[in-house]
Amino acid sequence: MPLNPTIWHFHREEDARRYINFFDTGISNSLTLFAPRRKGKTALLLHDVRPLAIDRGYNVIYCTFWDNKERPAQALLTAMELANTPVSITDRMKSLLTSPVKNLSLSVSNIQIGVSFDPVNDTENDVLHKLTRAFSAIANNSKRTLLLLDEVQHLATDKKFGPLVATLRSAFDKYQHKLCALYTGSSRDGLHRLFREQKSPLFNAAQEYPLPDLGAAFINFVCEQFERASGRKINLNAALKTWNTVEKSPYHFMAIVERMLTNIETDIELSTKDYLLMMDNDPTLKKIVNNLKPIDKAVTLHIEQDGEALFSQESLKRIASHLGINEVSRSEVQNSVRRLRGQNIICKLGEGEYGIEMPEIVPLITGS
Ligand SMILES: Nc1ncnc2c1ncn2[C@@H]1O[C@H](COP(=O)(O)OP(=O)(O)OP(=O)(O)O)[C@@H](O)[C@H]1O
Ligand SMILES: [Mg+2]
């Protein structure tokens, strides 16, 4: 259970401003926020980008496609409906309201337009049709609309989501002056599949924008909040050490702090050790590690140290030495990479370049 963000969220105004400025200046209307897992992408969208965008005059709609994994188009339509986008009624909107509209009902209350639908009986085509109409409606609003689309890599997991991806692409192309999109998700590999593969309808549709790691200011803030909440102090240097130990993951850092609050603990070093021990014994992670082939472990450890030029002779030699053998072939490593990517343990960052997507697994592999 994450700590209440109204108290514990460290605001990243600078980062949020960079994204909104990008849209404001009209350089592009679509960005993809890239960062490894659990670095705070969703928190940034919800608690920094959303409020700032509203202040800057955007209508903002947040949607995570994991809200309805089977029918992500419905997840988006629901998000649009719940956002209850305030609309100042322009002349075009008035005409839209008075004309009979099949498959789309617009409800008006306090000058707000909602798109309603029937989640049970609507076919996929109905939903896509309504989405298209909803995009057209919000594009006719006097304000620009920013869609924050989370777990968007989910759309690359099944061919049947292709029409939704195409609908998104065409809406953002057609209404580029009125609609902006900030895409993100929890798998960089999946995001690459959507935005970098030529056959994807979203190929090159968005500029990639990396999210920098949180730093010492974040640790300082959390220590201060901890003192305010508990009356106890955390040693700042020890907290910074923990921060490095957990690979600068706010998720793991906050989980340790949360345990310190509930266990009435002040020693962060001790709590970190306990936490890591608990992770070592996490049954889900253990199962994943137990099912890895020796070469998969060696490849993961190699990428953890150096993810570039994975198929170079030097890398192949180092992977072999991790395994205690003389050589491994390129195709063996390629097969291993495929297995590891399939489990979101690693991701492809560029040609021959790979990164770790599940850092918590590394100590378990080292200790196995
Ligand atoms: N700015 C922040 N201030 C305080 N805590 C944060 C912040 N950002 C992230 N966290 C903590 O880290 C946790 C994970 O953050 P979040 O879910 O946003 O990461 P993510 O990058 O979206 O993860 P995933 O890759 O799994 O989608 C949050 O639940 C929260 O506890
Ligand atoms: Mg997330």
GROMACS .gro file of C-alpha atoms and ligand atoms in nm:
model
  400
    1MET     CA    1   0.000   0.000   0.000
    2PRO     CA    2   0.189   0.311  -0.117
    3LEU     CA    3   0.211   0.608   0.119
    4ASN     CA    4  -0.040   0.886   0.066
    5PRO     CA    5   0.094   1.094  -0.225
    6THR     CA    6  -0.060   1.417  -0.095
    7ILE     CA    7   0.200   1.404   0.183
    8TRP     CA    8   0.477   1.190   0.040
    9HIS     CA    9   0.493   1.284  -0.327
   10PHE     CA   10   0.807   1.477  -0.410
   11HIS     CA   11   0.707   1.724  -0.681
   12ARG     CA   12   0.911   1.726  -0.999
   13GLU     CA   13   0.801   2.063  -1.136
   14GLU     CA   14   1.112   2.101  -1.348
   15ASP     CA   15   1.053   1.770  -1.527
   16ALA     CA   16   0.680   1.834  -1.571
   17ARG     CA   17   0.750   2.182  -1.709
   18ARG     CA   18   0.988   2.042  -1.971
   19TYR     CA   19   0.715   1.817  -2.111
   20ILE     CA   20   0.444   2.082  -2.113
   21ASN     CA   21   0.680   2.339  -2.268
   22PHE     CA   22   0.740   2.092  -2.544
   23PHE     CA   23   0.368   2.084  -2.624
   24ASP     CA   24   0.326   2.458  -2.572
   25THR     CA   25   0.595   2.545  -2.822
   26GLY     CA   26   0.432   2.316  -3.078
   27ILE     CA   27   0.752   2.121  -3.156
   28SER     CA   28   0.549   1.804  -3.151
   29ASN     CA   29   0.217   1.689  -3.010
   30SER     CA   30   0.335   1.345  -2.898
   31LEU     CA   31   0.606   1.242  -2.657
   32THR     CA   32   0.708   0.910  -2.509
   33LEU     CA   33   0.842   0.914  -2.158
   34PHE     CA   34   1.117   0.652  -2.134
   35ALA     CA   35   1.261   0.528  -1.808
   36PRO     CA   36   1.332   0.191  -1.650
   37ARG     CA   37   1.070   0.024  -1.435
   38ARG     CA   38   0.952   0.183  -1.112
   39LYS     CA   39   1.129   0.513  -1.159
   40GLY     CA   40   0.820   0.723  -1.097
   41LYS     CA   41   0.670   0.770  -1.445
   42THR     CA   42   0.307   0.718  -1.342
   43ALA     CA   43   0.352   0.931  -1.030
   44LEU     CA   44   0.498   1.209  -1.244
   45LEU     CA   45   0.204   1.198  -1.485
   46LEU     CA   46  -0.057   1.201  -1.211
   47HIS     CA   47   0.091   1.437  -0.956
   48ASP     CA   48   0.308   1.673  -1.160
   49VAL     CA   49   0.222   1.677  -1.529
   50ARG     CA   50  -0.156   1.661  -1.482
   51PRO     CA   51  -0.188   1.956  -1.237
   52LEU     CA   52   0.061   2.169  -1.427
   53ALA     CA   53  -0.111   2.102  -1.759
   54ILE     CA   54  -0.447   2.198  -1.606
   55ASP     CA   55  -0.291   2.521  -1.476
   56ARG     CA   56  -0.160   2.590  -1.824
   57GLY     CA   57  -0.511   2.559  -1.966
   58TYR     CA   58  -0.520   2.202  -2.101
   59ASN     CA   59  -0.800   1.952  -2.058
   60VAL     CA   60  -0.624   1.648  -1.920
   61ILE     CA   61  -0.727   1.284  -1.955
   62TYR     CA   62  -0.529   1.009  -1.785
   63CYS     CA   63  -0.575   0.651  -1.902
   64THR     CA   64  -0.392   0.335  -1.814
   65PHE     CA   65  -0.459   0.060  -2.065
   66TRP     CA   66  -0.422  -0.194  -1.785
   67ASP     CA   67  -0.758  -0.074  -1.651
   68ASN     CA   68  -0.915  -0.302  -1.908
   69LYS     CA   69  -0.652  -0.533  -2.053
   70GLU     CA   70  -0.897  -0.723  -2.269
   71ARG     CA   71  -1.060  -0.412  -2.411
   72PRO     CA   72  -0.813  -0.121  -2.394
   73ALA     CA   73  -1.027   0.090  -2.628
   74GLN     CA   74  -1.296   0.080  -2.363
   75ALA     CA   75  -1.044   0.179  -2.099
   76LEU     CA   76  -0.972   0.491  -2.301
   77LEU     CA   77  -1.337   0.571  -2.362
   78THR     CA   78  -1.411   0.531  -1.991
   79ALA     CA   79  -1.119   0.758  -1.904
   80MET     CA   80  -1.253   1.021  -2.144
   81GLU     CA   81  -1.596   0.991  -1.991
   82LEU     CA   82  -1.469   1.013  -1.635
   83ALA     CA   83  -1.249   1.310  -1.717
   84ASN     CA   84  -1.579   1.483  -1.791
   85THR     CA   85  -1.391   1.725  -2.003
   86PRO     CA   86  -1.522   2.075  -1.942
   87VAL     CA   87  -1.614   2.214  -2.279
   88SER     CA   88  -1.699   2.567  -2.373
   89ILE     CA   89  -1.964   2.521  -2.632
   90THR     CA   90  -1.846   2.653  -2.963
   91ASP     CA   91  -2.075   2.689  -3.258
   92ARG     CA   92  -1.954   2.362  -3.406
   93MET     CA   93  -2.020   2.188  -3.078
   94LYS     CA   94  -2.371   2.325  -3.066
   95SER     CA   95  -2.440   2.184  -3.409
   96LEU     CA   96  -2.297   1.851  -3.302
   97LEU     CA   97  -2.530   1.847  -3.005
   98THR     CA   98  -2.839   1.926  -3.199
   99SER     CA   99  -2.774   1.682  -3.482
  100PRO     CA  100  -2.890   1.325  -3.428
  101VAL     CA  101  -2.582   1.120  -3.350
  102LYS     CA  102  -2.595   0.747  -3.385
  103ASN     CA  103  -2.397   0.535  -3.141
  104LEU     CA  104  -2.290   0.837  -2.939
  105SER     CA  105  -2.485   1.010  -2.669
  106LEU     CA  106  -2.361   1.336  -2.535
  107SER     CA  107  -2.481   1.439  -2.193
  108VAL     CA  108  -2.475   1.804  -2.099
  109SER     CA  109  -2.457   1.925  -1.744
  110ASN     CA  110  -2.284   2.242  -1.631
  111ILE     CA  111  -2.161   2.278  -1.986
  112GLN     CA  112  -1.980   1.948  -1.966
  113ILE     CA  113  -1.984   1.694  -2.241
  114GLY     CA  114  -1.950   1.327  -2.165
  115VAL     CA  115  -1.941   1.043  -2.413
  116SER     CA  116  -2.146   0.757  -2.281
  117PHE     CA  117  -2.135   0.402  -2.403
  118ASP     CA  118  -2.255   0.058  -2.320
  119PRO     CA  119  -1.953  -0.140  -2.196
  120VAL     CA  120  -2.137  -0.473  -2.208
  121ASN     CA  121  -2.313  -0.462  -2.542
  122ASP     CA  122  -2.083  -0.240  -2.748
  123THR     CA  123  -1.883  -0.430  -3.006
  124GLU     CA  124  -1.518  -0.337  -3.056
  125ASN     CA  125  -1.619  -0.148  -3.368
  126ASP     CA  126  -1.882   0.048  -3.173
  127VAL     CA  127  -1.620   0.147  -2.918
  128LEU     CA  128  -1.369   0.255  -3.183
  129HIS     CA  129  -1.639   0.450  -3.361
  130LYS     CA  130  -1.732   0.626  -3.039
  131LEU     CA  131  -1.367   0.695  -2.967
  132THR     CA  132  -1.332   0.861  -3.306
  133ARG     CA  133  -1.638   1.075  -3.233
  134ALA     CA  134  -1.507   1.157  -2.887
  135PHE     CA  135  -1.172   1.268  -3.031
  136SER     CA  136  -1.355   1.487  -3.277
  137ALA     CA  137  -1.563   1.636  -2.993
  138ILE     CA  138  -1.265   1.720  -2.775
  139ALA     CA  139  -1.076   1.857  -3.074
  140ASN     CA  140  -1.361   2.104  -3.116
  141ASN     CA  141  -1.319   2.228  -2.765
  142SER     CA  142  -1.157   2.569  -2.736
  143LYS     CA  143  -0.891   2.422  -2.507
  144ARG     CA  144  -0.616   2.181  -2.610
  145THR     CA  145  -0.646   1.834  -2.463
  146LEU     CA  146  -0.355   1.638  -2.325
  147LEU     CA  147  -0.394   1.262  -2.308
  148LEU     CA  148  -0.167   1.088  -2.059
  149LEU     CA  149  -0.158   0.732  -2.188
  150ASP     CA  150   0.000   0.484  -1.948
  151GLU     CA  151   0.094   0.118  -1.998
  152VAL     CA  152   0.068   0.188  -2.367
  153GLN     CA  153   0.306  -0.103  -2.444
  154HIS     CA  154   0.006  -0.323  -2.374
  155LEU     CA  155  -0.122  -0.225  -2.720
  156ALA     CA  156   0.177  -0.405  -2.873
  157THR     CA  157   0.095  -0.735  -2.704
  158ASP     CA  158  -0.184  -0.846  -2.936
  159LYS     CA  159  -0.261  -0.793  -3.303
  160LYS     CA  160  -0.626  -0.740  -3.216
  161PHE     CA  161  -0.534  -0.399  -3.066
  162GLY     CA  162  -0.407  -0.283  -3.408
  163PRO     CA  163  -0.727  -0.093  -3.500
  164LEU     CA  164  -0.710   0.099  -3.170
  165VAL     CA  165  -0.346   0.192  -3.234
  166ALA     CA  166  -0.442   0.308  -3.583
  167THR     CA  167  -0.733   0.511  -3.440
  168LEU     CA  168  -0.494   0.684  -3.199
  169ARG     CA  169  -0.245   0.760  -3.474
  170SER     CA  170  -0.504   0.906  -3.703
  171ALA     CA  171  -0.665   1.119  -3.427
  172PHE     CA  172  -0.330   1.267  -3.323
  173ASP     CA  173  -0.235   1.334  -3.684
  174LYS     CA  174  -0.570   1.482  -3.774
  175TYR     CA  175  -0.609   1.705  -3.469
  176GLN     CA  176  -0.245   1.780  -3.403
  177HIS     CA  177  -0.315   2.139  -3.297
  178LYS     CA  178  -0.576   2.032  -3.044
  179LEU     CA  179  -0.462   1.695  -2.911
  180CYS     CA  180  -0.135   1.612  -2.738
  181ALA     CA  181  -0.024   1.275  -2.608
  182LEU     CA  182   0.227   1.178  -2.347
  183TYR     CA  183   0.281   0.804  -2.370
  184THR     CA  184   0.454   0.588  -2.116
  185GLY     CA  185   0.459   0.235  -1.981
  186SER     CA  186   0.637  -0.018  -1.769
  187SER     CA  187   0.830  -0.195  -2.046
  188ARG     CA  188   1.078  -0.007  -2.260
  189ASP     CA  189   1.086  -0.305  -2.495
  190GLY     CA  190   0.711  -0.283  -2.547
  191LEU     CA  191   0.733   0.093  -2.606
  192HIS     CA  192   1.004   0.035  -2.864
  193ARG     CA  193   0.783  -0.219  -3.039
  194LEU     CA  194   0.510   0.044  -3.071
  195PHE     CA  195   0.717   0.345  -3.167
  196ARG     CA  196   1.030   0.211  -3.334
  197GLU     CA  197   0.910  -0.080  -3.545
  198GLN     CA  198   0.830   0.021  -3.896
  199LYS     CA  199   0.522  -0.200  -3.920
  200SER     CA  200   0.358  -0.037  -3.616
  201PRO     CA  201   0.097   0.233  -3.690
  202LEU     CA  202   0.267   0.442  -3.420
  203PHE     CA  203   0.609   0.413  -3.586
  204ASN     CA  204   0.793   0.742  -3.527
  205ALA     CA  205   0.469   0.894  -3.399
  206ALA     CA  206   0.625   1.035  -3.084
  207GLN     CA  207   0.955   1.182  -2.980
  208GLU     CA  208   1.133   0.997  -2.704
  209TYR     CA  209   1.201   1.193  -2.393
  210PRO     CA  210   1.398   1.030  -2.111
  211LEU     CA  211   1.303   1.089  -1.750
  212PRO     CA  212   1.608   1.171  -1.537
  213ASP     CA  213   1.661   0.983  -1.211
  214LEU     CA  214   1.546   1.143  -0.889
  215GLY     CA  215   1.839   1.262  -0.678
  216ALA     CA  216   1.953   1.384  -0.337
  217ALA     CA  217   1.673   1.645  -0.315
  218PHE     CA  218   1.420   1.360  -0.320
  219ILE     CA  219   1.600   1.173  -0.041
  220ASN     CA  220   1.620   1.492   0.163
  221PHE     CA  221   1.247   1.551   0.117
  222VAL     CA  222   1.154   1.196   0.223
  223CYS     CA  223   1.378   1.216   0.533
  224GLU     CA  224   1.213   1.546   0.629
  225GLN     CA  225   0.866   1.402   0.581
  226PHE     CA  226   0.965   1.100   0.786
  227GLU     CA  227   1.074   1.325   1.073
  228ARG     CA  228   0.755   1.528   1.047
  229ALA     CA  229   0.538   1.216   1.048
  230SER     CA  230   0.718   1.015   1.317
  231GLY     CA  231   0.926   1.259   1.520
  232ARG     CA  232   1.225   1.034   1.443
  233LYS     CA  233   1.527   1.115   1.227
  234ILE     CA  234   1.683   0.919   0.943
  235ASN     CA  235   2.056   0.960   0.892
  236LEU     CA  236   2.086   1.138   0.558
  237ASN     CA  237   2.415   0.978   0.451
  238ALA     CA  238   2.282   0.632   0.528
  239ALA     CA  239   1.967   0.716   0.332
  240LEU     CA  240   2.178   0.816   0.031
  241LYS     CA  241   2.363   0.485   0.057
  242THR     CA  242   2.031   0.300   0.054
  243TRP     CA  243   1.927   0.506  -0.250
  244ASN     CA  244   2.227   0.374  -0.441
  245THR     CA  245   2.172   0.021  -0.316
  246VAL     CA  246   1.816   0.019  -0.454
  247GLU     CA  247   1.938   0.145  -0.793
  248LYS     CA  248   1.773   0.485  -0.742
  249SER     CA  249   1.428   0.331  -0.748
  250PRO     CA  250   1.173   0.545  -0.562
  251TYR     CA  251   0.952   0.237  -0.542
  252HIS     CA  252   1.202   0.038  -0.334
  253PHE     CA  253   1.318   0.341  -0.136
  254MET     CA  254   0.963   0.431  -0.035
  255ALA     CA  255   0.889   0.067   0.049
  256ILE     CA  256   1.180   0.072   0.297
  257VAL     CA  257   1.063   0.401   0.449
  258GLU     CA  258   0.710   0.266   0.478
  259ARG     CA  259   0.838  -0.037   0.668
  260MET     CA  260   1.037   0.194   0.897
  261LEU     CA  261   0.720   0.388   0.975
  262THR     CA  262   0.516   0.079   1.058
  263ASN     CA  263   0.795  -0.103   1.245
  264ILE     CA  264   0.892   0.210   1.443
  265GLU     CA  265   1.246   0.179   1.311
  266THR     CA  266   1.506   0.456   1.269
  267ASP     CA  267   1.810   0.268   1.143
  268ILE     CA  268   1.779   0.280   0.764
  269GLU     CA  269   2.085   0.060   0.714
  270LEU     CA  270   1.927  -0.219   0.913
  271SER     CA  271   1.590  -0.171   0.742
  272THR     CA  272   1.757  -0.188   0.402
  273LYS     CA  273   1.922  -0.518   0.493
  274ASP     CA  274   1.587  -0.657   0.612
  275TYR     CA  275   1.416  -0.537   0.299
  276LEU     CA  276   1.677  -0.692   0.069
  277LEU     CA  277   1.649  -1.018   0.261
  278MET     CA  278   1.274  -1.011   0.215
  279MET     CA  279   1.323  -0.951  -0.159
  280ASP     CA  280   1.566  -1.245  -0.171
  281ASN     CA  281   1.286  -1.459  -0.036
  282ASP     CA  282   1.014  -1.316  -0.259
  283PRO     CA  283   0.852  -1.632  -0.404
  284THR     CA  284   0.764  -1.472  -0.740
  285LEU     CA  285   1.117  -1.349  -0.801
  286LYS     CA  286   1.264  -1.677  -0.675
  287LYS     CA  287   1.052  -1.871  -0.919
  288ILE     CA  288   1.166  -1.652  -1.208
  289VAL     CA  289   1.532  -1.700  -1.110
  290ASN     CA  290   1.492  -2.075  -1.064
  291ASN     CA  291   1.349  -2.106  -1.414
  292LEU     CA  292   1.638  -1.919  -1.578
  293LYS     CA  293   1.896  -2.122  -1.769
  294PRO     CA  294   2.259  -2.066  -1.664
  295ILE     CA  295   2.323  -1.870  -1.984
  296ASP     CA  296   2.023  -1.642  -1.909
  297LYS     CA  297   2.174  -1.560  -1.571
  298ALA     CA  298   2.516  -1.498  -1.726
  299VAL     CA  299   2.368  -1.269  -1.995
  300THR     CA  300   2.169  -1.073  -1.733
  301LEU     CA  301   2.478  -1.023  -1.516
  302HIS     CA  302   2.679  -0.920  -1.819
  303ILE     CA  303   2.417  -0.661  -1.921
  304GLU     CA  304   2.404  -0.533  -1.565
  305GLN     CA  305   2.777  -0.454  -1.592
  306ASP     CA  306   2.784  -0.344  -1.955
  307GLY     CA  307   2.485  -0.350  -2.188
  308GLU     CA  308   2.663  -0.228  -2.502
  309ALA     CA  309   2.787  -0.439  -2.796
  310LEU     CA  310   2.634  -0.753  -2.650
  311PHE     CA  311   2.728  -0.966  -2.949
  312SER     CA  312   3.090  -0.853  -2.979
  313GLN     CA  313   3.361  -1.116  -2.942
  314GLU     CA  314   3.469  -0.960  -2.615
  315SER     CA  315   3.115  -0.975  -2.470
  316LEU     CA  316   3.071  -1.337  -2.581
  317LYS     CA  317   3.398  -1.423  -2.409
  318ARG     CA  318   3.291  -1.253  -2.088
  319ILE     CA  319   2.954  -1.431  -2.090
  320ALA     CA  320   3.139  -1.760  -2.139
  321SER     CA  321   3.366  -1.683  -1.846
  322HIS     CA  322   3.060  -1.610  -1.625
  323LEU     CA  323   2.953  -1.963  -1.719
  324GLY     CA  324   3.298  -2.109  -1.656
  325ILE     CA  325   3.331  -2.236  -2.014
  326ASN     CA  326   3.553  -2.142  -2.307
  327GLU     CA  327   3.300  -2.002  -2.550
  328VAL     CA  328   2.935  -1.934  -2.622
  329SER     CA  329   2.794  -1.878  -2.968
  330ARG     CA  330   2.617  -1.568  -3.087
  331SER     CA  331   2.299  -1.765  -3.152
  332GLU     CA  332   2.297  -1.904  -2.796
  333VAL     CA  333   2.314  -1.550  -2.664
  334GLN     CA  334   2.045  -1.438  -2.912
  335ASN     CA  335   1.812  -1.712  -2.786
  336SER     CA  336   1.882  -1.616  -2.429
  337VAL     CA  337   1.810  -1.249  -2.506
  338ARG     CA  338   1.477  -1.352  -2.658
  339ARG     CA  339   1.381  -1.544  -2.343
  340LEU     CA  340   1.488  -1.262  -2.113
  341ARG     CA  341   1.304  -0.996  -2.313
  342GLY     CA  342   0.994  -1.214  -2.313
  343GLN     CA  343   0.993  -1.197  -1.934
  344ASN     CA  344   1.069  -0.822  -1.922
  345ILE     CA  345   1.397  -0.893  -1.739
  346ILE     CA  346   1.598  -0.702  -1.998
  347CYS     CA  347   1.507  -0.464  -2.278
  348LYS     CA  348   1.661  -0.359  -2.605
  349LEU     CA  349   1.779   0.002  -2.605
  350GLY     CA  350   1.950   0.018  -2.944
  351GLU     CA  351   2.141  -0.199  -3.193
  352GLY     CA  352   2.327  -0.455  -2.977
  353GLU     CA  353   2.252  -0.241  -2.671
  354TYR     CA  354   2.050  -0.377  -2.382
  355GLY     CA  355   1.940  -0.266  -2.035
  356ILE     CA  356   1.807  -0.431  -1.721
  357GLU     CA  357   1.432  -0.391  -1.679
  358MET     CA  358   1.401  -0.587  -1.354
  359PRO     CA  359   1.693  -0.471  -1.136
  360GLU     CA  360   1.563  -0.648  -0.823
  361ILE     CA  361   1.646  -0.981  -0.984
  362VAL     CA  362   2.020  -0.910  -1.013
  363PRO     CA  363   2.116  -0.974  -0.647
  364LEU     CA  364   1.914  -1.297  -0.654
  365ILE     CA  365   2.101  -1.417  -0.961
  366THR     CA  366   2.433  -1.322  -0.805
  367GLY     CA  367   2.345  -1.517  -0.492
  368SER     CA  368   2.201  -1.820  -0.675
  369LIG     N1  369   0.810   1.182  -0.703
  369LIG     C1  370   0.787   1.084  -0.613
  369LIG     N2  371   0.776   1.113  -0.480
  369LIG     C2  372   0.755   1.015  -0.391
  369LIG     N3  373   0.744   0.885  -0.421
  369LIG     C3  374   0.754   0.851  -0.551
  369LIG     C4  375   0.776   0.947  -0.654
  369LIG     N4  376   0.783   0.883  -0.771
  369LIG     C5  377   0.764   0.753  -0.744
  369LIG     N5  378   0.747   0.733  -0.613
  369LIG     C6  379   0.726   0.604  -0.544
  369LIG     O1  380   0.763   0.501  -0.633
  369LIG     C7  381   0.652   0.415  -0.660
  369LIG     C8  382   0.656   0.372  -0.804
  369LIG     O2  383   0.632   0.485  -0.885
  369LIG     P1  384   0.555   0.471  -1.024
  369LIG     O3  385   0.449   0.368  -1.015
  369LIG     O4  386   0.518   0.608  -1.065
  369LIG     O5  387   0.675   0.417  -1.115
  369LIG     P2  388   0.665   0.377  -1.268
  369LIG     O6  389   0.792   0.424  -1.332
  369LIG     O7  390   0.539   0.423  -1.326
  369LIG     O8  391   0.667   0.217  -1.255
  369LIG     P3  392   0.633   0.109  -1.370
  369LIG     O9  393   0.754   0.105  -1.458
  369LIG    O10  394   0.612  -0.019  -1.295
  369LIG    O11  395   0.511   0.159  -1.441
  369LIG     C9  396   0.529   0.497  -0.621
  369LIG    O12  397   0.422   0.413  -0.579
  369LIG    C10  398   0.581   0.582  -0.506
  369LIG    O13  399   0.580   0.506  -0.385
  370MG      MG  400   0.383   0.315  -1.418
   0.00000   0.00000   0.00000
